[in-house]
Short mmCIF file of C-alpha atoms and ligand atoms in Angstrom, two decimals:
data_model
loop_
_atom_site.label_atom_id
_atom_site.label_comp_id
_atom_site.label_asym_id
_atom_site.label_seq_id
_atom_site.Cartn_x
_atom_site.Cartn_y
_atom_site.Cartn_z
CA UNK A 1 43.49 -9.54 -52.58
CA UNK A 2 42.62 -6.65 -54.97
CA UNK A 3 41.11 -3.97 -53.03
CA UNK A 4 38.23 -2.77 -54.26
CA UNK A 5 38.13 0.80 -55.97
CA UNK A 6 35.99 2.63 -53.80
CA UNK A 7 37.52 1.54 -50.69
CA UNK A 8 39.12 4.30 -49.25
CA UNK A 9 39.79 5.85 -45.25
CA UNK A 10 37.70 8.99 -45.67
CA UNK A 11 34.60 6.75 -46.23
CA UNK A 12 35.40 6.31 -42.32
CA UNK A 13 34.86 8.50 -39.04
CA UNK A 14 38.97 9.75 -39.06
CA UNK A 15 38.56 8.33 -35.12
CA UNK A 16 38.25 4.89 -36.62
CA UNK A 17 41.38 5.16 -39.17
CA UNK A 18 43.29 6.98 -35.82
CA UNK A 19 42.25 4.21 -33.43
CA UNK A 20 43.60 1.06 -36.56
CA UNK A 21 46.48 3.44 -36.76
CA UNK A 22 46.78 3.36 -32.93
CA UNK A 23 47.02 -0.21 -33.05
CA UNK A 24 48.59 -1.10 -35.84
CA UNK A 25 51.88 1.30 -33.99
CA UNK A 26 51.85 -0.73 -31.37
CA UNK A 27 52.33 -3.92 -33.45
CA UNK A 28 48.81 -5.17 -33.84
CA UNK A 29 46.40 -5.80 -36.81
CA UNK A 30 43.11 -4.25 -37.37
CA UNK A 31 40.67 -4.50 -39.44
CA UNK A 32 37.02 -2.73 -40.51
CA UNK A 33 35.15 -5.80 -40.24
CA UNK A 34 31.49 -6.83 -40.38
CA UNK A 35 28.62 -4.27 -41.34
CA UNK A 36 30.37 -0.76 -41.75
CA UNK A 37 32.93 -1.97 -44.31
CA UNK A 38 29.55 -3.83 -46.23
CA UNK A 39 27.77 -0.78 -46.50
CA UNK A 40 30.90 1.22 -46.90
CA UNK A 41 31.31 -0.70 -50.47
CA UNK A 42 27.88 -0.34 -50.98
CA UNK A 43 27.96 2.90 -50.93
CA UNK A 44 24.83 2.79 -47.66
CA UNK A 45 24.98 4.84 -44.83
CA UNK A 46 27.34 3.44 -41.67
CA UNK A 47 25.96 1.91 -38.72
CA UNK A 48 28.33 0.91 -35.35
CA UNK A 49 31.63 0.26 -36.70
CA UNK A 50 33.11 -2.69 -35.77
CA UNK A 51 37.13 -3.36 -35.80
CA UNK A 52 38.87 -6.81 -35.02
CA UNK A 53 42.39 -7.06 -34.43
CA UNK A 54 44.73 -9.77 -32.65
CA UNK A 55 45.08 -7.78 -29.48
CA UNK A 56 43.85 -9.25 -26.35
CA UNK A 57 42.03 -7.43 -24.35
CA UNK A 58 44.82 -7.21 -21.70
CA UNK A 59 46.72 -5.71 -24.52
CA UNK A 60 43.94 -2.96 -25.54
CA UNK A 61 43.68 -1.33 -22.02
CA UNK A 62 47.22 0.53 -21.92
CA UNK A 63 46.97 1.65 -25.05
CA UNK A 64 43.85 3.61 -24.45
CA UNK A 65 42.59 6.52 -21.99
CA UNK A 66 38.51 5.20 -22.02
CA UNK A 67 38.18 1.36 -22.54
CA UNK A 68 35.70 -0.34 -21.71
CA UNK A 69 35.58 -4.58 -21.24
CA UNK A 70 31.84 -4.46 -22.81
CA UNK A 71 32.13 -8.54 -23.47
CA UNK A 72 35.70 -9.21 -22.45
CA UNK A 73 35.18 -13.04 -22.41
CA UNK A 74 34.18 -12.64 -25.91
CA UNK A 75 37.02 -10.11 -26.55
CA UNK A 76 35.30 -7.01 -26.63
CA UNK A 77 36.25 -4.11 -25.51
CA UNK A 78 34.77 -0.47 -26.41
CA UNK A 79 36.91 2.35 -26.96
CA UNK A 80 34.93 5.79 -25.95
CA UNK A 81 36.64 9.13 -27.56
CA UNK A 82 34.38 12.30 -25.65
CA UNK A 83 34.64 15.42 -24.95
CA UNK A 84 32.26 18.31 -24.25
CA UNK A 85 31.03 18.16 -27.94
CA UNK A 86 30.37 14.62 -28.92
CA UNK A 87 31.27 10.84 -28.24
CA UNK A 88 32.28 7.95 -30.04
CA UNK A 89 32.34 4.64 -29.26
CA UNK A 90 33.35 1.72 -31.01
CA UNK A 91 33.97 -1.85 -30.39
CA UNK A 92 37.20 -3.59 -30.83
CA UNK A 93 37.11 -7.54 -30.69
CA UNK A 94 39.99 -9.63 -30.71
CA UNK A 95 40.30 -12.45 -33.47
CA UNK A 96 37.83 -15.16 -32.57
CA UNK A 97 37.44 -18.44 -33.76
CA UNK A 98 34.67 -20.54 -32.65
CA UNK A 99 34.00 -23.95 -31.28
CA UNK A 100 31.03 -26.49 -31.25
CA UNK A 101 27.46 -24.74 -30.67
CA UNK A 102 25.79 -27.60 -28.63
CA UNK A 103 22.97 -25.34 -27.57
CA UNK A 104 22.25 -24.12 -31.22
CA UNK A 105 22.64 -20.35 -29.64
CA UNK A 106 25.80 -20.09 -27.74
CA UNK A 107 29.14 -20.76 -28.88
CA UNK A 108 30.47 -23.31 -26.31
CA UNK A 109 33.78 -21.75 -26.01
CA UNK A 110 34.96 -18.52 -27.44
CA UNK A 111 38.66 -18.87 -28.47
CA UNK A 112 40.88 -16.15 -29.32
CA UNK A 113 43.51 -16.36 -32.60
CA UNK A 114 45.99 -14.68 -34.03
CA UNK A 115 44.26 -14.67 -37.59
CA UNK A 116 41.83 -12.23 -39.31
CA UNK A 117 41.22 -15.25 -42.32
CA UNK A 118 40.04 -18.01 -39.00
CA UNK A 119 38.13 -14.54 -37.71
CA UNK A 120 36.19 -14.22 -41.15
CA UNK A 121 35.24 -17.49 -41.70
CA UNK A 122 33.42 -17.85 -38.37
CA UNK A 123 31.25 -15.03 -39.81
CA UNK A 124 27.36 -14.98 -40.96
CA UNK A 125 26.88 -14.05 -44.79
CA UNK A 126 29.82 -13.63 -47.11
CA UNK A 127 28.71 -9.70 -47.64
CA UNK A 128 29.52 -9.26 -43.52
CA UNK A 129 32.76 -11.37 -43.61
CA UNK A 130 35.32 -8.95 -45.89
CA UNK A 131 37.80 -7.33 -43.32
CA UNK A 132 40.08 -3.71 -44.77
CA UNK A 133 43.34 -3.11 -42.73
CA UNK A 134 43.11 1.06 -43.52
CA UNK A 135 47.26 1.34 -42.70
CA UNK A 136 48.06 -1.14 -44.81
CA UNK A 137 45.65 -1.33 -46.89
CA UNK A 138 45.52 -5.44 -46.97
CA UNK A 139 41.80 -6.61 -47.99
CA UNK A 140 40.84 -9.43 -46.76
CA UNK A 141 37.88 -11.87 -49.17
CA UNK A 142 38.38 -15.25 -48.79
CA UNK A 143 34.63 -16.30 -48.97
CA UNK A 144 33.76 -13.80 -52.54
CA UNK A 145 32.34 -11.27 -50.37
CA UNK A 146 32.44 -8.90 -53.26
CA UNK A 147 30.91 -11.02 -55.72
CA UNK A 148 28.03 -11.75 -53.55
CA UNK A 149 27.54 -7.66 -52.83
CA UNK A 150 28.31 -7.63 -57.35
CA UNK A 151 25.56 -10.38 -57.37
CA UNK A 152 23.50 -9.16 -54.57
CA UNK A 153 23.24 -12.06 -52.96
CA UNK A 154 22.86 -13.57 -49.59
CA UNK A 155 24.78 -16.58 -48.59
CA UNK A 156 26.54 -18.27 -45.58
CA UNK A 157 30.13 -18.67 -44.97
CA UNK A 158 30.52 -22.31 -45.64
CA UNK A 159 27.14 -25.07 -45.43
CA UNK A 160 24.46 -23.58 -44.44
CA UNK A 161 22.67 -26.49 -42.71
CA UNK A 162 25.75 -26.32 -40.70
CA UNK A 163 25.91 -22.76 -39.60
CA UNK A 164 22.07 -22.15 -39.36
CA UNK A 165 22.16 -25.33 -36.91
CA UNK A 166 25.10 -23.91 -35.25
CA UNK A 167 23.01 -20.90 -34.41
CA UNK A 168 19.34 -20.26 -35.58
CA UNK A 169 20.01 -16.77 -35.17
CA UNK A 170 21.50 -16.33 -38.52
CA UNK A 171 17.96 -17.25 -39.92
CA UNK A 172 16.68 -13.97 -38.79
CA UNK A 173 19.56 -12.18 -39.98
CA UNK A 174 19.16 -13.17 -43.38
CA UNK A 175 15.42 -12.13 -43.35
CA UNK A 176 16.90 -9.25 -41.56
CA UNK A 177 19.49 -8.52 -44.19
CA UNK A 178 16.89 -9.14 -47.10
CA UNK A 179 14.72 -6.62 -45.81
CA UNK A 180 17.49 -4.04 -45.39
CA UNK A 181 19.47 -4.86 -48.47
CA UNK A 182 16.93 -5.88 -50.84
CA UNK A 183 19.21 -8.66 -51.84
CA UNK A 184 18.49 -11.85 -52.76
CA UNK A 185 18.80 -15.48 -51.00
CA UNK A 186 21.05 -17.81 -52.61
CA UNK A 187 19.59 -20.77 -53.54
CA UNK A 188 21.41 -23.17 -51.33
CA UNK A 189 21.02 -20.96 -48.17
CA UNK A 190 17.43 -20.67 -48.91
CA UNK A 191 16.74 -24.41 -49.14
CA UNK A 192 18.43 -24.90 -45.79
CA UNK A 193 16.44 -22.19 -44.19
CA UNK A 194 13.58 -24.06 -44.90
CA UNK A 195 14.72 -27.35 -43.92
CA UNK A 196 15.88 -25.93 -40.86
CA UNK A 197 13.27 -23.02 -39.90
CA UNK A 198 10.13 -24.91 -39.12
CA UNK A 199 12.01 -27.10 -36.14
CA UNK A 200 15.02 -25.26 -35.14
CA UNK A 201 15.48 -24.52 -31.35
CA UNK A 202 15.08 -20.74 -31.21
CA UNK A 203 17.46 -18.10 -29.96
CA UNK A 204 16.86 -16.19 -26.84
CA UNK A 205 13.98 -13.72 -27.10
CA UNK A 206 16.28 -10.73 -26.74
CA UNK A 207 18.62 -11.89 -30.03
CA UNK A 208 14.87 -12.38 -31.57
CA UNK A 209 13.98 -8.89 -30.58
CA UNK A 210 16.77 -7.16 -31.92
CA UNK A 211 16.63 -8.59 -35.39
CA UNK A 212 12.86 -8.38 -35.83
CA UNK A 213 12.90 -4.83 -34.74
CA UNK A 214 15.61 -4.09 -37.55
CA UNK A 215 13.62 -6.17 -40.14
CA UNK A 216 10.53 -4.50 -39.23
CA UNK A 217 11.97 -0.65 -39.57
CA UNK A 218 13.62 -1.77 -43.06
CA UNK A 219 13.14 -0.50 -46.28
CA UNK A 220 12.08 -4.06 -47.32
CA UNK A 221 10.42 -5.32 -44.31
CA UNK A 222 7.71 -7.33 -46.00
CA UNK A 223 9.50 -8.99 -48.23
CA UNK A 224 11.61 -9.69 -44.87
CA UNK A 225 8.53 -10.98 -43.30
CA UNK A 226 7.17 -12.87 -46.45
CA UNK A 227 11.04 -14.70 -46.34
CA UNK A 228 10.61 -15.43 -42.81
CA UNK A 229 7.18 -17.21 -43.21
CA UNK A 230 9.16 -18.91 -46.66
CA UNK A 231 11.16 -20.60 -43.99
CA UNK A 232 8.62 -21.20 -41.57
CA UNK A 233 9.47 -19.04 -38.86
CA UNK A 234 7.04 -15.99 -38.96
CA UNK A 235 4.59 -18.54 -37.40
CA UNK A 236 6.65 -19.71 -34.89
CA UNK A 237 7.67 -15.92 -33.32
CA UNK A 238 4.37 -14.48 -34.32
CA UNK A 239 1.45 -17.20 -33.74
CA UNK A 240 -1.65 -17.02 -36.05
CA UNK A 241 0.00 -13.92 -37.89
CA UNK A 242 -0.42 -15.15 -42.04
CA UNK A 243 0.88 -12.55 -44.80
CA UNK A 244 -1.61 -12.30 -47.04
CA UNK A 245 -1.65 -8.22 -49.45
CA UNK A 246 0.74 -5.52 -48.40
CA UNK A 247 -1.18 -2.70 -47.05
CA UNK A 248 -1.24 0.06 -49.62
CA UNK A 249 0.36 2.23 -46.41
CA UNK A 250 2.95 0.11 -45.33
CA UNK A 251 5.96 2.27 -47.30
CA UNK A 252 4.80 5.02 -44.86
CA UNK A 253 4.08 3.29 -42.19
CA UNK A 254 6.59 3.53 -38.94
CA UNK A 255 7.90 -0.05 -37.57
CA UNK A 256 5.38 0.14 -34.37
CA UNK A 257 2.49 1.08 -37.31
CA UNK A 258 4.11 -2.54 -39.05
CA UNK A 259 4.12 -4.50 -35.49
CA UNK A 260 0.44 -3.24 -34.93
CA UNK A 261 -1.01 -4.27 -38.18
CA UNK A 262 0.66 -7.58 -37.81
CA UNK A 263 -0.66 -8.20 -34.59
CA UNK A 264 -3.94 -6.95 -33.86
CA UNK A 265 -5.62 -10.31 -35.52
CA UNK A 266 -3.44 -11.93 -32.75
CA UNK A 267 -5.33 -13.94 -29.84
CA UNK A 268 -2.78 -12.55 -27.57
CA UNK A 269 -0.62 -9.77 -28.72
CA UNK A 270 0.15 -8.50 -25.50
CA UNK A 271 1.97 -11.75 -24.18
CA UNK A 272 3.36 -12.50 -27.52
CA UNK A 273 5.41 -9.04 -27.38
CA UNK A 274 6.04 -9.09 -23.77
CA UNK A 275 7.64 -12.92 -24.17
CA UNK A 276 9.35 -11.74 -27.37
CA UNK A 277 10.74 -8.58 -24.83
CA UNK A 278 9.65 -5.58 -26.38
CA UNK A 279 10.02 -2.48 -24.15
CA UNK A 280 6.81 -2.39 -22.19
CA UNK A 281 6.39 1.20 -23.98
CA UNK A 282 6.38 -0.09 -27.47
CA UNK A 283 3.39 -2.42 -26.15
CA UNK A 284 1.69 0.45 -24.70
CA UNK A 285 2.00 2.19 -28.32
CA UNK A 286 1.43 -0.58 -30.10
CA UNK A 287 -1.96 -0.85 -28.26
CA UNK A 288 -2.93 2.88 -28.84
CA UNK A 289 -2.18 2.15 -32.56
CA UNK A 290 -4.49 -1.10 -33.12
CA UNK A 291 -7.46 1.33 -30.57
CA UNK A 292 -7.37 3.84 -32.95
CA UNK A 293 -7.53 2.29 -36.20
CA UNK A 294 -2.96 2.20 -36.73
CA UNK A 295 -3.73 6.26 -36.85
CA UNK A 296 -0.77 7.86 -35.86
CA UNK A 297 -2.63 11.39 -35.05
CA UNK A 298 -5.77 9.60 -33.44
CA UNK A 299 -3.44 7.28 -31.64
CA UNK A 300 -1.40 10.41 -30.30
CA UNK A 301 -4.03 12.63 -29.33
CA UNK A 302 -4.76 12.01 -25.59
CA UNK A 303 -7.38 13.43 -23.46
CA UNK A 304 -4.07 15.64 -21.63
CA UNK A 305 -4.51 17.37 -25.33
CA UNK A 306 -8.11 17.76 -24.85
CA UNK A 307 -9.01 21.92 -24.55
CA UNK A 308 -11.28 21.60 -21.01
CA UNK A 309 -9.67 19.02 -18.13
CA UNK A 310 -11.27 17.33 -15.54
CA UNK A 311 -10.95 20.01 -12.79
CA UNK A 312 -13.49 21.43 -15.33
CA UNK A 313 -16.05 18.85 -15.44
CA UNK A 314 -15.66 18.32 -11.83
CA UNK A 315 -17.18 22.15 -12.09
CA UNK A 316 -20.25 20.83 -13.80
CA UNK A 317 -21.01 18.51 -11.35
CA UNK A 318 -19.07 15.21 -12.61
CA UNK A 319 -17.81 13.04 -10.18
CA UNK A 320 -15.10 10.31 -10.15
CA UNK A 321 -15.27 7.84 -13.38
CA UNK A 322 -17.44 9.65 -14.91
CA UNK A 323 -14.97 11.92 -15.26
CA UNK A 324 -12.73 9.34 -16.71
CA UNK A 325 -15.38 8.50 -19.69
CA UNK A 326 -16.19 12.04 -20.03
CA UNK A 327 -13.06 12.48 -21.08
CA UNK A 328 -12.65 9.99 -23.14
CA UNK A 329 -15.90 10.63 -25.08
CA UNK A 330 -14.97 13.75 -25.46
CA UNK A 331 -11.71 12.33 -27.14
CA UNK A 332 -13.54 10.53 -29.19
CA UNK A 333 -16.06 13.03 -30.62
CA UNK A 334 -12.92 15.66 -31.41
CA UNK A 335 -11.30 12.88 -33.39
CA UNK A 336 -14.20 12.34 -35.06
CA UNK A 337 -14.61 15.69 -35.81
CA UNK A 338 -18.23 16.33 -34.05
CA UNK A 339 -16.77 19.62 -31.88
CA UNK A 340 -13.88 21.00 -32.04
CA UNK A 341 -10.89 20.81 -29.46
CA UNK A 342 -11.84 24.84 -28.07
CA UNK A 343 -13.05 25.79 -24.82
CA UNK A 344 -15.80 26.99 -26.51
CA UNK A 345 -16.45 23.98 -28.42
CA UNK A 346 -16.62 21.72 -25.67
CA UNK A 347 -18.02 23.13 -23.46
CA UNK A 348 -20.92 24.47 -25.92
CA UNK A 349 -21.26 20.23 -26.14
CA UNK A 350 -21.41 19.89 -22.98
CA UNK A 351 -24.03 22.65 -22.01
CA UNK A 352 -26.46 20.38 -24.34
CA UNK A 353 -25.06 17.05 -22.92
CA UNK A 354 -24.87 17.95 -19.26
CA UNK A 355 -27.85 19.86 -18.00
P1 ATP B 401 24.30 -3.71 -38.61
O1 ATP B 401 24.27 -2.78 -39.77
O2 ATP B 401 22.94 -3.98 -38.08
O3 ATP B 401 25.25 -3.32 -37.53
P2 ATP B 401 26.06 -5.94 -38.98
O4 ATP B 401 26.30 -6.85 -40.14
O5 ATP B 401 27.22 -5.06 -38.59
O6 ATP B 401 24.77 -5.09 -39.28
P3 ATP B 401 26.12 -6.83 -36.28
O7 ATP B 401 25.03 -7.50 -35.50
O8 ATP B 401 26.58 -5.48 -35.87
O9 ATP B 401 25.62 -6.82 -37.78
O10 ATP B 401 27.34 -7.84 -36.31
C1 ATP B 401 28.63 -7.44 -36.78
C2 ATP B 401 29.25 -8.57 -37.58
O11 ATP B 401 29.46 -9.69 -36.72
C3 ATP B 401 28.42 -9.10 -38.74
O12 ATP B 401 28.59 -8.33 -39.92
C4 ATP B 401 28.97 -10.50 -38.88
O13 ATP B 401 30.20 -10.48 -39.55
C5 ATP B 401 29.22 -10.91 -37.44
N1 ATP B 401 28.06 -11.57 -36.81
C6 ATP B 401 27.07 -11.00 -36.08
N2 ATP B 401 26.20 -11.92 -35.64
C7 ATP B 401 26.65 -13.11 -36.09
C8 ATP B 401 26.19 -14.46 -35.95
N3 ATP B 401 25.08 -14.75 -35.27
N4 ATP B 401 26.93 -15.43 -36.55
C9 ATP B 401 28.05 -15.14 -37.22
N5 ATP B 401 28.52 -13.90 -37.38
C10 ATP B 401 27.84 -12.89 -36.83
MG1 MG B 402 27.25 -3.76 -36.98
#
């Protein structure tokens, strides 16, 4: 296969040409596979890089002073490179080929192979399924990888009624991979997303979480989220949440300011993020953001930031929760700009207020 032009080691972390190198010595194959050698050739900057190679993962722990068996069963093992300065990590997975998915989520049986073409074709999208051997230089594109990144263009590796039923999780990477690509959905992927989003069993919450927080963060997230109600799944994940204008703020907006504005209509945001597992903090933001009107500065500013505490109004006279709303009026009137956040200022308010 003709590598492509721009393909070349330095657009790696040396560690990463090293560790091939390292393998590749010891008579093993590997190969820059998935998302780093995408945006690699699209010129985007590199997330985790991820290498597969036809070592086992018996083989990979001699030949390496810190490995780690992250998901050995599924044959991956992370090699660590520290030292006082920095540390690198990145996972190494041994050719896989996949069985049946009875379960729609979970392969059934994860089976090892000796063959980087079986490895790519068990892949997502074409764009995520071109594999670059860095010692020898062998490219690997036996789906049209490259055209689709030339075209722009999202599509499965092989029928996608078949691999979106295999696992539904791919229908949130697309969506996902829309958003942060800005590319396009083939048309046969996209009719089988829709035939398949409304009624598809769902993947765990945690799989859901991860993608949906990527989508959300994404340059494109609302076309992300306008795909993913296309398909009939924004209604599924996030009940009663319809797209209707883009907020004029949403390009400036940070994902958590996104999640708020898409849930506070919500009957029941709170559950609805805690069963989709976001961190309990992000709920507790997320809250703070749809109290104070998806302000980032009013959302921040806590009565802690407040010029006078309570030790003070216990002073005055104040006792137990009405210190607590004291406070929190008080809060409320610097925010809205009635006094200002001085000693001075307050407690000028609060000789009027209190007698
Ligand atoms: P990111 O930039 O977020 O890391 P990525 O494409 O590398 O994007 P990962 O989740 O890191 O995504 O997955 C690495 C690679 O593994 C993908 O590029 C794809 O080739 C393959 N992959 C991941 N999830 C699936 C899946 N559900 N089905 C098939 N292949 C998958
Ligand atoms: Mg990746």
């Amino acid at each position: 296969m003709k590598i492509p032009i721009e393909l070349k080691p330095s657009l790696f972390p040396s560690r990463v040409i090293d560790l091939c190198r390292h393998l590749h010595d010891h008579g093993f194959q590997a190969y820059i596979v998935g998302g780093a050698l995408r945006d690699a050739l699209l010129d985007r900057p590199l997330g985790d890089i991820d290498i597969a190679t036809d070592a086992r993962p018996n083989d990979m722990i001699p030949l390496f002073d810190n490995v780690i068996p992250t998901g050995k069963q599924f044959g991956t093992m992370t090699v660590i490179y520290s030292n006082k300065n920095c540390r690198e990590s990145y996972q190494v997975t041994t050719f896989r080929t996949e069985a049946s998915y009875s379960d729609h989520r979970h392969p059934d049986t994860v089976l090892f192979s000796d063959s980087i073409e079986i490895d790519v074709s068990r892949r997502d999208f074409t764009v995520n399924a071109l594999a670059w051997n860095p010692v020898t230089m062998a490219f690997i594109d036996i789906v049209n990888g490259q055209e689709d990144l030339r075209l722009k263009q999202l599509q499965t590796v092989g029928d996608p009624v078949d691999r979106f039923s295999e696992d539904s999780l791919r229908l949130l990477r697309l969506c996902r991979f829309h958003a942060q690509l800005g590319f396009s959905i083939e048309v046969e992927t996209l009719t089988a997303a829709k035939k398949l989003g409304p009624t598809v069993p769902l993947p765990s919450y945690e799989r859901i979480q991860v993608e949906l927080s990527k989508l959300i963060t994404a340059l494109d997230a609302w076309q992300g989220l306008m795909s993913l109600q296309q398909i009939g799944l924004l209604d599924r994940l996030l009940p009663d949440v319809v797209l209707k204008t883009c907020p004029e703020l949403w390009p400036v907006w940070t994902g958590d300011q996104r999640l708020a504005f898409l849930v506070q209509e919500m009957q029941d945001y709170v559950t609805c993020l805690k069963t989709l597992r976001f961190p309990k903090k992000t709920i507790a933001w997320v809250t703070r953001l749809i109290n104070n009107a998806n302000d980032l500065d009013r959302a921040s500013f806590k009565v802690t930031n407040l010029a006078i505490s309570g030790k003070q109004l216990m002073d005055r006279g104040l006792v137990g929760p009405e210190i607590t709303t004291m406070l929190d009026r008080l809060r409320q009137l610097v925010l809205d700009g009635v006094i200002t956040n001085t000693v001075d200022g307050i407690e000028g308010w609060l000789d009027d207020a209190i007698v």
